[in-house]
Coordinates of C-alpha atoms and ligand atoms in Angstrom, one line a residue:
M18 CA 51.7 -74.0 15.8
R19 CA 48.1 -73.6 16.7
P20 CA 47.3 -72.6 20.3
N21 CA 45.6 -75.7 21.4
P22 CA 46.7 -78.5 19.2
V23 CA 44.6 -81.7 19.1
F24 CA 47.8 -83.7 19.0
T25 CA 49.6 -83.2 22.4
S26 CA 52.9 -84.4 20.8
W27 CA 54.1 -84.9 17.3
P28 CA 57.5 -86.6 16.7
A29 CA 59.3 -85.5 13.6
K30 CA 59.1 -89.0 12.1
A31 CA 55.3 -88.9 12.4
S32 CA 54.9 -86.7 9.2
A33 CA 57.1 -89.2 7.2
L34 CA 55.3 -92.3 8.5
W35 CA 51.6 -91.1 8.0
N36 CA 49.9 -93.2 5.6
N37 CA 53.1 -95.4 5.0
Q38 CA 53.5 -97.2 8.2
P39 CA 51.1 -97.7 11.1
I40 CA 51.9 -95.1 13.7
R41 CA 50.5 -94.3 17.2
L42 CA 50.2 -90.8 18.4
E43 CA 49.0 -88.8 21.5
H44 CA 45.9 -86.6 21.6
R45 CA 43.6 -84.7 23.9
L46 CA 40.1 -85.4 22.6
H47 CA 39.3 -87.8 25.5
Q48 CA 39.2 -84.8 27.8
T49 CA 36.8 -82.7 25.9
P50 CA 33.1 -82.6 27.0
L51 CA 32.0 -83.9 23.6
F52 CA 33.2 -87.3 24.9
S53 CA 32.1 -87.2 28.5
R54 CA 30.0 -90.1 29.7
E55 CA 26.9 -87.9 30.2
G56 CA 27.4 -86.1 26.8
L57 CA 27.6 -89.5 25.0
A58 CA 24.4 -90.8 26.8
E59 CA 22.4 -87.6 25.7
L60 CA 23.7 -88.2 22.3
I61 CA 22.7 -91.9 22.1
S62 CA 19.2 -90.9 23.5
R63 CA 18.5 -88.7 20.4
Y64 CA 20.6 -90.5 17.8
P65 CA 18.7 -90.9 14.4
R66 CA 18.0 -94.6 13.8
E67 CA 19.3 -94.5 10.2
H68 CA 22.7 -93.4 11.5
Y69 CA 23.7 -95.9 14.0
S70 CA 24.6 -99.6 13.8
L71 CA 24.3 -102.1 16.7
V72 CA 26.1 -105.3 16.2
Y73 CA 26.1 -108.3 18.5
M74 CA 29.2 -110.8 18.1
G75 CA 30.6 -114.0 19.0
A76 CA 33.2 -114.6 21.9
Q77 CA 36.9 -114.0 21.3
G78 CA 38.6 -117.1 19.9
E79 CA 35.2 -118.7 18.7
A80 CA 35.8 -120.5 15.5
K81 CA 32.6 -119.6 13.7
R82 CA 32.2 -115.9 12.8
F83 CA 28.9 -114.5 14.3
W84 CA 27.7 -111.1 13.5
R85 CA 24.1 -109.8 13.9
E86 CA 22.6 -106.3 13.5
G87 CA 19.9 -104.8 15.7
E88 CA 18.4 -101.8 17.3
I89 CA 18.4 -100.0 20.8
G90 CA 14.7 -100.4 21.4
S91 CA 13.3 -98.5 24.4
L92 CA 16.6 -98.1 26.4
S93 CA 17.9 -94.5 27.4
G94 CA 21.3 -93.6 26.4
A95 CA 22.8 -94.3 29.7
Q96 CA 21.2 -97.8 29.9
V97 CA 22.4 -98.5 26.3
I98 CA 26.1 -97.8 27.5
D99 CA 25.4 -100.0 30.6
A100 CA 24.0 -102.8 28.4
I101 CA 27.1 -102.6 26.2
A102 CA 29.3 -102.7 29.3
Q103 CA 27.6 -106.0 30.3
G104 CA 27.1 -107.5 27.0
R105 CA 29.1 -108.5 24.0
M106 CA 28.4 -106.0 21.3
W107 CA 29.2 -102.7 19.6
L108 CA 27.3 -99.5 18.8
N109 CA 28.6 -97.4 16.1
L110 CA 27.2 -93.9 16.0
R111 CA 28.0 -93.4 12.3
N112 CA 28.3 -89.9 10.7
I113 CA 28.4 -88.2 14.0
T114 CA 29.9 -85.2 12.2
D115 CA 26.6 -84.9 10.1
V116 CA 24.4 -85.5 12.9
D117 CA 26.0 -83.0 15.4
P118 CA 27.9 -79.8 14.2
R119 CA 30.1 -79.6 17.2
Y120 CA 31.7 -83.0 16.2
R121 CA 32.1 -81.6 12.6
E122 CA 33.9 -78.5 14.0
M123 CA 36.2 -80.7 16.2
L124 CA 37.1 -82.9 13.1
D125 CA 37.6 -79.9 10.9
E126 CA 40.1 -78.6 13.4
T127 CA 41.9 -81.8 13.5
F128 CA 42.2 -82.1 9.8
A129 CA 43.5 -78.5 9.6
E130 CA 46.2 -79.4 12.0
L131 CA 47.0 -82.6 10.1
S132 CA 47.4 -80.6 6.9
E133 CA 49.8 -78.3 8.6
R134 CA 51.9 -81.2 10.0
I135 CA 52.0 -83.4 7.0
P136 CA 53.1 -81.9 3.8
G137 CA 50.6 -82.4 0.9
F138 CA 48.0 -84.0 3.0
E139 CA 44.5 -82.7 1.9
A140 CA 41.4 -84.8 2.7
P141 CA 38.4 -82.6 1.6
T142 CA 36.0 -85.5 2.6
R143 CA 36.1 -86.7 6.1
S144 CA 33.7 -88.1 8.7
A145 CA 33.7 -89.5 12.1
G146 CA 31.8 -92.0 14.1
I147 CA 31.8 -93.0 17.9
L148 CA 32.2 -96.6 18.6
I149 CA 31.1 -97.8 22.1
S150 CA 32.0 -101.6 22.7
S151 CA 31.8 -104.3 25.2
P152 CA 34.8 -105.3 27.4
S153 CA 35.2 -108.7 25.3
A154 CA 34.2 -107.1 21.9
Q155 CA 36.2 -107.7 18.7
V156 CA 36.2 -106.5 15.3
Y157 CA 37.0 -109.3 12.8
Y158 CA 39.8 -109.0 10.2
H159 CA 38.7 -106.6 7.5
T160 CA 39.9 -103.5 5.5
D161 CA 38.3 -100.1 4.7
L162 CA 38.2 -98.4 1.4
P163 CA 38.8 -94.7 2.7
G164 CA 41.6 -93.8 4.8
Q165 CA 41.1 -94.5 8.5
C166 CA 42.3 -93.7 11.9
L167 CA 41.1 -94.7 15.4
W168 CA 41.1 -92.4 18.4
Q169 CA 40.9 -94.0 21.8
I170 CA 38.7 -92.1 24.4
S171 CA 38.0 -94.5 27.1
G172 CA 39.2 -98.1 28.0
R173 CA 41.9 -100.2 26.3
K174 CA 42.1 -102.1 23.1
R175 CA 44.6 -103.9 21.0
V176 CA 44.7 -103.2 17.2
H177 CA 46.5 -105.6 14.9
V178 CA 47.5 -104.2 11.6
Y179 CA 48.6 -106.3 8.5
P180 CA 50.4 -105.3 5.3
A181 CA 48.3 -103.5 2.8
S182 CA 49.4 -105.9 0.1
A183 CA 48.7 -109.5 -1.2
P184 CA 47.8 -112.0 0.0
F185 CA 46.5 -109.9 3.0
V186 CA 44.4 -107.8 0.8
T187 CA 44.1 -107.9 -3.0
P188 CA 42.3 -105.8 -5.6
Q189 CA 39.4 -108.2 -5.8
H190 CA 38.8 -108.0 -2.1
L191 CA 38.6 -104.2 -2.5
E192 CA 36.3 -104.4 -5.5
D193 CA 33.9 -106.9 -3.5
I194 CA 33.8 -104.5 -0.7
A195 CA 32.9 -101.7 -3.0
V196 CA 30.2 -103.6 -4.5
H197 CA 28.7 -105.3 -1.4
D198 CA 29.6 -102.8 1.3
V199 CA 30.5 -105.6 3.6
E200 CA 34.0 -105.6 4.8
V201 CA 34.3 -108.8 6.9
N202 CA 34.3 -111.4 4.3
M203 CA 38.0 -111.3 3.6
P204 CA 40.0 -114.6 3.9
Y205 CA 42.0 -114.9 7.0
D206 CA 44.6 -117.4 8.2
P207 CA 46.2 -117.7 11.6
W208 CA 49.7 -117.3 10.0
Y209 CA 48.8 -113.9 9.1
E210 CA 49.7 -112.9 12.6
E211 CA 53.5 -113.5 11.9
H212 CA 53.1 -110.5 9.6
A213 CA 51.0 -108.3 11.9
Q214 CA 52.0 -105.5 14.0
A215 CA 50.1 -105.0 17.2
Y216 CA 49.3 -101.7 19.1
D217 CA 47.6 -101.2 22.5
L218 CA 45.7 -98.0 22.7
E219 CA 45.0 -96.0 25.9
P220 CA 42.7 -93.1 26.3
G221 CA 44.5 -90.2 24.7
Q222 CA 46.2 -92.3 22.0
M223 CA 45.2 -92.7 18.3
L224 CA 46.5 -95.0 15.6
S225 CA 46.7 -94.3 11.9
W226 CA 47.7 -97.0 9.3
P227 CA 48.2 -97.2 5.5
L228 CA 45.3 -97.1 3.1
N229 CA 43.6 -100.5 2.8
A230 CA 45.8 -102.2 5.4
P231 CA 43.7 -104.9 6.9
H232 CA 43.2 -104.8 10.7
R233 CA 41.3 -106.4 13.6
V234 CA 40.6 -105.2 17.0
E235 CA 40.3 -106.8 20.4
N236 CA 39.0 -104.9 23.5
L237 CA 41.2 -105.5 26.7
N238 CA 38.5 -106.5 29.2
T239 CA 37.2 -102.8 29.6
L240 CA 34.2 -101.0 28.1
N241 CA 35.7 -99.1 25.2
I242 CA 34.8 -95.7 23.7
S243 CA 36.7 -94.8 20.5
M244 CA 36.2 -92.4 17.6
T245 CA 36.6 -93.8 14.0
V246 CA 37.6 -91.4 11.4
S247 CA 37.3 -91.9 7.6
F248 CA 38.9 -89.6 5.1
V249 CA 39.1 -89.3 1.3
T250 CA 41.8 -87.6 -0.5
E251 CA 41.7 -87.1 -4.3
D252 CA 43.9 -90.3 -4.8
I253 CA 41.7 -92.3 -2.6
R254 CA 38.6 -91.1 -4.3
R255 CA 39.7 -92.2 -7.7
R256 CA 40.8 -95.5 -6.3
Q257 CA 37.3 -96.0 -4.8
M258 CA 35.8 -95.2 -8.4
V259 CA 38.1 -97.9 -9.9
N260 CA 37.2 -100.5 -7.1
L261 CA 33.5 -99.9 -7.7
A262 CA 33.8 -99.9 -11.6
N263 CA 35.9 -103.1 -11.5
G264 CA 33.6 -104.8 -9.1
I265 CA 30.5 -103.9 -11.5
L266 CA 32.6 -105.3 -14.4
R267 CA 33.3 -108.5 -12.8
H268 CA 29.9 -109.1 -10.9
R269 CA 27.4 -107.5 -13.5
F270 CA 29.3 -108.2 -16.8
G271 CA 31.6 -111.1 -16.0
V272 CA 34.6 -109.1 -17.0
S273 CA 37.9 -109.6 -15.0
S274 CA 41.5 -108.8 -15.3
V275 CA 40.9 -105.1 -15.7
G276 CA 43.5 -102.5 -14.8
R277 CA 43.6 -100.2 -11.8
A278 CA 44.9 -97.0 -13.3
T279 CA 43.5 -93.7 -11.6
E280 CA 44.1 -91.4 -14.7
G281 CA 43.9 -91.8 -18.4
P282 CA 41.0 -93.0 -20.8
A283 CA 40.4 -96.4 -18.9
F284 CA 40.0 -94.6 -15.6
W285 CA 37.5 -91.9 -17.1
S286 CA 35.4 -94.7 -18.8
K287 CA 35.2 -96.4 -15.3
A288 CA 34.3 -93.2 -13.6
V289 CA 31.4 -92.9 -16.0
L290 CA 30.4 -96.6 -15.7
Q291 CA 30.3 -96.6 -11.8
K292 CA 28.3 -93.2 -11.9
V293 CA 25.6 -94.6 -14.3
M294 CA 25.3 -97.9 -12.3
R295 CA 25.0 -96.0 -9.1
Q296 CA 22.2 -93.9 -10.7
T297 CA 20.4 -97.0 -11.8
G298 CA 20.5 -98.3 -8.2
W299 CA 22.2 -101.4 -9.1
A300 CA 25.0 -100.9 -6.6
K301 CA 22.5 -99.8 -3.9
R302 CA 20.4 -103.0 -4.3
K303 CA 23.5 -105.2 -4.1
R304 CA 24.4 -103.3 -0.8
R305 CA 21.0 -103.7 0.9
E306 CA 21.3 -107.5 0.3
G307 CA 24.2 -107.4 2.7
R308 CA 22.4 -106.1 5.9
Q309 CA 19.4 -107.2 8.1
I310 CA 18.2 -106.2 11.5
D311 CA 17.3 -109.1 13.7
F312 CA 17.4 -108.0 17.3
R313 CA 16.7 -105.3 19.8
L314 CA 18.3 -104.7 23.2
D315 CA 16.4 -106.3 26.2
D316 CA 15.1 -103.5 28.5
Q317 CA 14.7 -105.9 31.5
R318 CA 18.1 -107.6 31.3
L319 CA 20.8 -105.1 30.3
G320 CA 23.4 -106.8 28.1
E321 CA 21.0 -109.3 26.6
I322 CA 19.1 -109.2 23.3
V323 CA 15.6 -110.1 22.2
D324 CA 15.3 -111.8 18.7
L325 CA 13.1 -110.0 16.3
K326 CA 11.2 -112.7 14.4
A327 CA 10.4 -112.2 10.8
A328 CA 6.6 -111.3 10.5
Ligands
FE2_406 FE1 38.2 -100.7 10.0

């Protein structure tokens, strides 16, 4: 085994459970300088605008879903963290592995270790983001198209994971996400909770779950810093092409009840279709319709926001 493994313990069952069932494991990343408060403040201060998302949300238990996107404005990185500690929002430093090579190196090391521990696991495409979220923040019920896992750095949160099957998630949900790039419009019913598994995460723990398993997250009254990791294996890559092609067939051409094979002639025609439509910009246009920036952080009252009125 490697000299300084990222996973500080690895029970034998973990290799068998990975991607088949949710599993919580122990890691040491929260102790690295990459995730110190000063290191993160410095990172936020210089983070490129196009690579972060700042989201303001409704209170826990509020019936109406409420989700707005905004920008940091003139605050320093340290002030942004303070604002998040006092407000009700989250900041996602997306693509940290593209923005700063130190995080790329850390993630490559982590995946090399995973490939050694899990027979046959290869994820040539992987990226990470850092998520900083308010004590009362929540992420609504949704699913993600790539493989995902969540690494807790600071604070405590509860992750509810649902089965990766109907009615919790259907092919049509995945296709809609592929076309619109918005993950939170999935139907949800309170009785889904009877089928959920809940995991509390402390600093130094991570959670992995099966591909496309829906989940939602509640912070447990502490400022939270987590790392979100996405990965794409060859199988996931093909499924993503099918999701986008099927979504295009349904939304653009009104064709439904198409198959979901990830090999053979039907798959390869879809591979061509989704590529052509991506090149024409159709999928991009549909995606842009989903997002709009409408606030910035208030630099006088930390934790508050200022509306950006349409000009
Ligand atoms: Fe997610």
